[in-house]
Coordinates of C-alpha atoms in Angstrom, one line a residue:
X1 CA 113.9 59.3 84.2
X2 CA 110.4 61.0 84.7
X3 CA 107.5 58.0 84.5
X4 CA 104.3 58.7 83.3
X5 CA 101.4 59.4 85.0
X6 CA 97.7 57.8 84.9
X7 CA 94.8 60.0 85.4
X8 CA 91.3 59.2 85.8
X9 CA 88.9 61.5 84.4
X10 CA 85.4 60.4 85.0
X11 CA 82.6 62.9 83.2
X12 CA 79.7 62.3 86.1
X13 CA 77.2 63.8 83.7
X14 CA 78.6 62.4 80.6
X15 CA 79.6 65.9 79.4
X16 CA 82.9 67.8 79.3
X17 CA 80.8 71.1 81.3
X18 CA 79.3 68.9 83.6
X19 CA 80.9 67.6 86.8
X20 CA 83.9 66.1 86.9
X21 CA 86.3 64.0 89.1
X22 CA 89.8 63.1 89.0
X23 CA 91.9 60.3 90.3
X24 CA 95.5 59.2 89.5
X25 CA 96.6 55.7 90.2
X26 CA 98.1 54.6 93.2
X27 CA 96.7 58.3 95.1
X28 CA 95.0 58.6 98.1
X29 CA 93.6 61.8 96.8
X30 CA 90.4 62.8 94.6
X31 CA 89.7 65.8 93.2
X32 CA 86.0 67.3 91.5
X33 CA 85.8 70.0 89.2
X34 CA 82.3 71.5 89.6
X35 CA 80.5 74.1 87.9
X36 CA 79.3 76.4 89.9
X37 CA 75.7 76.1 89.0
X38 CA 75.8 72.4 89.6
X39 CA 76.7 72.5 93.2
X40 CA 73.8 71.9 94.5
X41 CA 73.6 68.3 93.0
X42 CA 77.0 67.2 95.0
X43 CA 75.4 67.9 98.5
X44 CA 75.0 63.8 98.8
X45 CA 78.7 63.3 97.1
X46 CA 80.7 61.9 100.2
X47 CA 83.7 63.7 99.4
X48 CA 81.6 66.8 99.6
X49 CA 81.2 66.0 103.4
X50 CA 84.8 65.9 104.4
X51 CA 87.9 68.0 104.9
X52 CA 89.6 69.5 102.1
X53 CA 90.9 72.2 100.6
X54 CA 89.5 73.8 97.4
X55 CA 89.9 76.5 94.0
X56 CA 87.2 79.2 93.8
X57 CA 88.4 79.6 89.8
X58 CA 86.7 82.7 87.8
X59 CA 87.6 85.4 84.8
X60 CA 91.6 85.0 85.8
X61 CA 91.2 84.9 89.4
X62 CA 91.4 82.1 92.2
X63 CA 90.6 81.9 95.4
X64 CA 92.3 79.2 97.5
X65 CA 90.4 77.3 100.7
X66 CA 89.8 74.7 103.3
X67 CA 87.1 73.4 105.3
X68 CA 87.2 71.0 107.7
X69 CA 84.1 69.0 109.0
X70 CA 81.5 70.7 111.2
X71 CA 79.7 69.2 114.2
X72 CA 76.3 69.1 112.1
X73 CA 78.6 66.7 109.9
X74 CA 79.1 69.5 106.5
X75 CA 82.1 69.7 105.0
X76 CA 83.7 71.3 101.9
X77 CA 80.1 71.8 100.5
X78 CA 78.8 74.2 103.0
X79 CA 82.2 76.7 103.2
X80 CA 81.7 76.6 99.6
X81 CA 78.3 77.9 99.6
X82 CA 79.6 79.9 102.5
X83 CA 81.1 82.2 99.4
X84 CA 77.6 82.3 97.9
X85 CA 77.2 84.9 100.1
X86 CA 80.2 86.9 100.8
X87 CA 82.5 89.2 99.5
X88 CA 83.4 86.7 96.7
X89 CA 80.4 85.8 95.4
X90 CA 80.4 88.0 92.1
X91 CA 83.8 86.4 91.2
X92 CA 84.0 82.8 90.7
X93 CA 81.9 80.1 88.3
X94 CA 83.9 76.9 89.2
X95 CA 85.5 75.4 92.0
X96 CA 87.8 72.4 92.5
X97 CA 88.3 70.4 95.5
X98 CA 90.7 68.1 96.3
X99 CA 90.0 66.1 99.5
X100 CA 91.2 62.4 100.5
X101 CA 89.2 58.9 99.7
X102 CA 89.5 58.0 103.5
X103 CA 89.1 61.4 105.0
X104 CA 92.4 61.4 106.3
X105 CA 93.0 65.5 106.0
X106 CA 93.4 66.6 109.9
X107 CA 93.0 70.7 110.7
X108 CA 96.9 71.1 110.5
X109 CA 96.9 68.9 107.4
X110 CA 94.5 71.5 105.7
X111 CA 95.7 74.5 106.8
X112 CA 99.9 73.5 105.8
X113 CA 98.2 72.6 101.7
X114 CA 96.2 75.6 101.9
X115 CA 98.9 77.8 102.7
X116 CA 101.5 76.3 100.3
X117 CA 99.0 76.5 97.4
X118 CA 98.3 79.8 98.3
X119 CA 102.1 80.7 97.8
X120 CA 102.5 78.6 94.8
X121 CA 99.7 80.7 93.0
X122 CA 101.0 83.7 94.1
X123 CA 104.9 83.3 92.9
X124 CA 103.1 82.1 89.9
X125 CA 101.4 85.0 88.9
X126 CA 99.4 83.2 86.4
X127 CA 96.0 84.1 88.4
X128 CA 95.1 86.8 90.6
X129 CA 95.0 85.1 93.9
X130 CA 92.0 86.7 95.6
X131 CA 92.5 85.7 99.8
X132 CA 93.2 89.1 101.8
X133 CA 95.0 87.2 103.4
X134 CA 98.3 84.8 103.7
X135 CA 96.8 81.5 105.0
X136 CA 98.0 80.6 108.8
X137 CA 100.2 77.5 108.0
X138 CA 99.7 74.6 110.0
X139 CA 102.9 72.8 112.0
X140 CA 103.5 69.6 110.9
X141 CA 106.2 66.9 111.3
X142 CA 108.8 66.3 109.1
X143 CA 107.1 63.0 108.0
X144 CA 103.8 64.7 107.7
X145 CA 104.8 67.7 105.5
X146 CA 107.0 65.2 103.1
X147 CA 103.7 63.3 102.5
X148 CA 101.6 66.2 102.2
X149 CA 104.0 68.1 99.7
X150 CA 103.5 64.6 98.0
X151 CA 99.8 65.5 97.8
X152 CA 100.5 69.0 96.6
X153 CA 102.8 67.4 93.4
X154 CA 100.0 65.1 92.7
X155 CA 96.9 68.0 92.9
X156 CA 99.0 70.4 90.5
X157 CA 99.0 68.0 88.3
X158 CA 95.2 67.3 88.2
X159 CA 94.7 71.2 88.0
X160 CA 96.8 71.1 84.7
X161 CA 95.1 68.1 83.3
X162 CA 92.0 69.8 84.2
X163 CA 92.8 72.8 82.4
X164 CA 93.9 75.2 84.8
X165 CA 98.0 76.1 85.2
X166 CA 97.2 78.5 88.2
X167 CA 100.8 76.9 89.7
X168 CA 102.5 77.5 86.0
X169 CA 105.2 80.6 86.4
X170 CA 103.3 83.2 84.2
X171 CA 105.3 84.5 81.0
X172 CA 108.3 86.8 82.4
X173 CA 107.5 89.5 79.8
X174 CA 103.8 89.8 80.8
X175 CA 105.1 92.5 83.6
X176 CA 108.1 94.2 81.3
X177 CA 107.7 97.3 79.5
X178 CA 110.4 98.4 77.3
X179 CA 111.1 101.7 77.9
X180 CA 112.2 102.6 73.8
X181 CA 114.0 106.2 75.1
X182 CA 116.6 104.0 76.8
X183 CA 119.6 101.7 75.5
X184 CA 118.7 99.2 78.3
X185 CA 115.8 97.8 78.7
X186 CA 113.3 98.9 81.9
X187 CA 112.1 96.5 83.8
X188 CA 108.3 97.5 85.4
X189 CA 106.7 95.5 87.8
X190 CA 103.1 95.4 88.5
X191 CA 103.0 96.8 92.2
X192 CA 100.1 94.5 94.3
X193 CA 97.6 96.8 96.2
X194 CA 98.1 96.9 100.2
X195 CA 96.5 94.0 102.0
X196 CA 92.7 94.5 103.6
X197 CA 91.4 93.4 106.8
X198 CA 94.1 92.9 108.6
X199 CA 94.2 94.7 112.1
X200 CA 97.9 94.4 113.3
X201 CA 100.2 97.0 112.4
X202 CA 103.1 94.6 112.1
X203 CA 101.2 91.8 110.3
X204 CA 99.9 94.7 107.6
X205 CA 103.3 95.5 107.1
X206 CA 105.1 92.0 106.8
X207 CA 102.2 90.7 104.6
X208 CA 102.4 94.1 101.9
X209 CA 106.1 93.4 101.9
X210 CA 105.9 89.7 101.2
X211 CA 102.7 90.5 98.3
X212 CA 105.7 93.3 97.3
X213 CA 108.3 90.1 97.2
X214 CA 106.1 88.3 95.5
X215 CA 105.3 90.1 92.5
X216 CA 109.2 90.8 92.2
X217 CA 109.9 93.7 93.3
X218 CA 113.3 95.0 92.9
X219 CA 114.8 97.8 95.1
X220 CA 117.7 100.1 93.7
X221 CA 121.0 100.2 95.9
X222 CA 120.2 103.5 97.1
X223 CA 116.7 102.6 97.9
X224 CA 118.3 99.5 99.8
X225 CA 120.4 101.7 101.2
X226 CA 117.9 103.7 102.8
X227 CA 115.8 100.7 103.8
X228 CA 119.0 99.7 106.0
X229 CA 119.8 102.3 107.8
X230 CA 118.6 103.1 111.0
X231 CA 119.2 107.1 111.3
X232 CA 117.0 107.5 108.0
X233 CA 114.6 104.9 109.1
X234 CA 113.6 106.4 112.3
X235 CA 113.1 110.2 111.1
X236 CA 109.4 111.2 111.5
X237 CA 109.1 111.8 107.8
X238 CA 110.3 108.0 106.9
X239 CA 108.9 105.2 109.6
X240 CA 109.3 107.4 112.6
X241 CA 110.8 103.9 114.0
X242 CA 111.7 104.3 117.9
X243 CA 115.3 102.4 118.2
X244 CA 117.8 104.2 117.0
X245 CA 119.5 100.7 116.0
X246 CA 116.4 99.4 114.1
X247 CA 116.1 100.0 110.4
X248 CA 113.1 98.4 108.8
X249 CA 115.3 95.7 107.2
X250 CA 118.7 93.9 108.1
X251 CA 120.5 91.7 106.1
X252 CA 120.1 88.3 106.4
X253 CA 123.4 85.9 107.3
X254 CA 121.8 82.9 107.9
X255 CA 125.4 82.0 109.7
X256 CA 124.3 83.9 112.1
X257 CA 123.0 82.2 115.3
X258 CA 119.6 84.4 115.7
X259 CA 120.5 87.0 113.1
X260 CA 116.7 88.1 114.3
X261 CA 118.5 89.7 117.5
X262 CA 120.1 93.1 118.1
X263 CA 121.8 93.7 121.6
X264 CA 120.0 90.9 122.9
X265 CA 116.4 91.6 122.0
X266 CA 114.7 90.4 118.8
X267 CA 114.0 93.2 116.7
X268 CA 113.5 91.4 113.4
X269 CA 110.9 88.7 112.9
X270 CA 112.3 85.5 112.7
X271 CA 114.0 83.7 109.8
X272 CA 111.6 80.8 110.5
X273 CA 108.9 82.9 109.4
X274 CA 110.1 84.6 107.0
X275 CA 113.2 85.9 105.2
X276 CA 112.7 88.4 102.4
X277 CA 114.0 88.7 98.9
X278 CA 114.5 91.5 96.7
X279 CA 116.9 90.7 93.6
X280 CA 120.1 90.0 95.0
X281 CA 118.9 91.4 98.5
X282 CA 118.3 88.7 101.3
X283 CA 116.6 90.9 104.3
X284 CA 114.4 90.8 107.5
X285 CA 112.1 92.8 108.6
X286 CA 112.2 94.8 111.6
X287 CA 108.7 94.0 114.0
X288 CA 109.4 97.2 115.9
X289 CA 105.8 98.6 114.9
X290 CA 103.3 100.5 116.9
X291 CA 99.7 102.1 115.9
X292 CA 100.7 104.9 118.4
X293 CA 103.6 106.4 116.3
X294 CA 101.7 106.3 113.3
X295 CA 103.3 103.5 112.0
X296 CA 100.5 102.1 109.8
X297 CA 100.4 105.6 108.3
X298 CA 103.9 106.5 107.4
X299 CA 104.1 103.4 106.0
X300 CA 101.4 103.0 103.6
X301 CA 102.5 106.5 102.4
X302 CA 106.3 105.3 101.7
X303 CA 104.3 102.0 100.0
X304 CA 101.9 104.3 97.8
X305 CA 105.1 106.3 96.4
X306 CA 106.6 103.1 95.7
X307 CA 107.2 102.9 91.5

């Protein structure tokens, strides 16, 4: 049977637009909600000082972060008036941070909840998740990432209680045009743009094809079909791939002992770090990629035709 939950909501101002911070009973955590014109005021709030992790929230946007303590002793504060000045700056009005009473959040403890909330909002779809890039997760125990998925339970529900669902799995039909020329139904998803600032070939592709994943892209049998075999995968007008055993995906058989391998060599990025889903589809992806065949190119011009 699900128990109910106790949440403290404390208005530090005494007003619902004013600064806020959350508790729930029995947590080590604490969260603030803080307008973004009222940051200023929280520079002598301890939590401010430590390590967290944090929401940039705007007009249907988030951007998710972590910060750990500096050696001149600033914390979340600073990184967030870090984005005073960046690339995000025009986008956000309120942030949320979630850090620990004790300061107990280590660098790997950071970097494993900023990843995972970073995935959460993206299979969610409810926000536009503004990072360029996937988060590096941090490697944790098996002790360490229980309690810490503990923490990420507890925070989700202090962003719904505080109004925002960004972890909520939008409405299905938000990305479904009916097509009213056809007896079926067409099903249309929203294709992400490609990834910026990110140098590697092979990391540019993985990460367009997990965004791809992630907004639920579907490919066709015959698409599929394509996307798995190596002679059409390695002509020049296609990938221009260089192993004439390599497609860019394989199917996955996770009864395989490193289905990652071909002939002895890996060929496939690991199952570890990632396995691929498209429908009924389970694939890797091949991490046979090079800037000096072009890769980059021929790629982004088979993603752009993509519909």
């Amino acid at each position: 049977m699900t128990r109910g939950k106790s949440i403290n909501v404390y208005l530090i101002d005494g007003e619902a637009n004013g600064k806020i911070k959350a508790q729930i009973s029995n947590w080590n955590g604490i969260a603030y909600k803080i307008p973004r014109s009222l940051l200023a005021e929280c520079k002598d709030l301890d939590a401010f000082k430590q390590s967290g992790v944090y929401f940039l929230f705007g007009n249907k946007m988030v951007y998710v972060g972590q910060a750990e303590v500096r050696k001149s002793g600033k914390g979340i504060q600073q990184r967030i008036l870090d984005h005073e000045l960046d690339k995000y700056k025009d986008c956000w009005d309120e942030v949320v941070i979630f850090t620990t009473k004790d300061n107990s959040l280590g660098r790997t403890d950071i970097s494993y909840l900023e990843n995972r909330f970073y995935n959460k909002a993206i299979k969610a779809r409810r926000f536009e998740v503004k990072n360029s890039n996937e988060p590096t997760m941090g490697t944790v125990t098996e002790e360490k990432e229980s309690e810490l998925e503990e923490f990420i339970d507890q925070a989700e529900l202090i962003l719904g209680a505080l109004g925002y669902k960004v972890f909520e799995n939008a409405d299905i039909e938000s990305n479904i045009q009916t097509n009213s020329c056809s007896s079926k139904s067409a099903t249309k998803v929203i294709i992400p743009p490609l990834p910026e600032g990110i140098e590697g070939v092979g990391d540019f592709i993985l990460q367009s094809m997990k965004n791809l994943q992630d907004a639920g892209y579907i490919f066709s049998d015959e698409d599929m079909a394509v996307l798995l075999d190596p002679i059409q995968c390695n002509s020049k007008d296609l990938f221009n791939l260089q192993n004439s055993s390599v497609a860019f995906f394989k199917i996955y058989n996770e009864e395989e002992e490193r289905p990652h391998y071909l002939n002895g060599m890996q060929r496939y990025y690991t199952p570890k770090k990632v396995v691929l889903e498209y429908g009924k589809y389970k694939v890797l992806l091949t991490k046979e990629w090079f800037d000096k065949y072009n890769h980059r190119g021929l790629f982004i011009k088979w993603y752009n035709n993509l519909h």
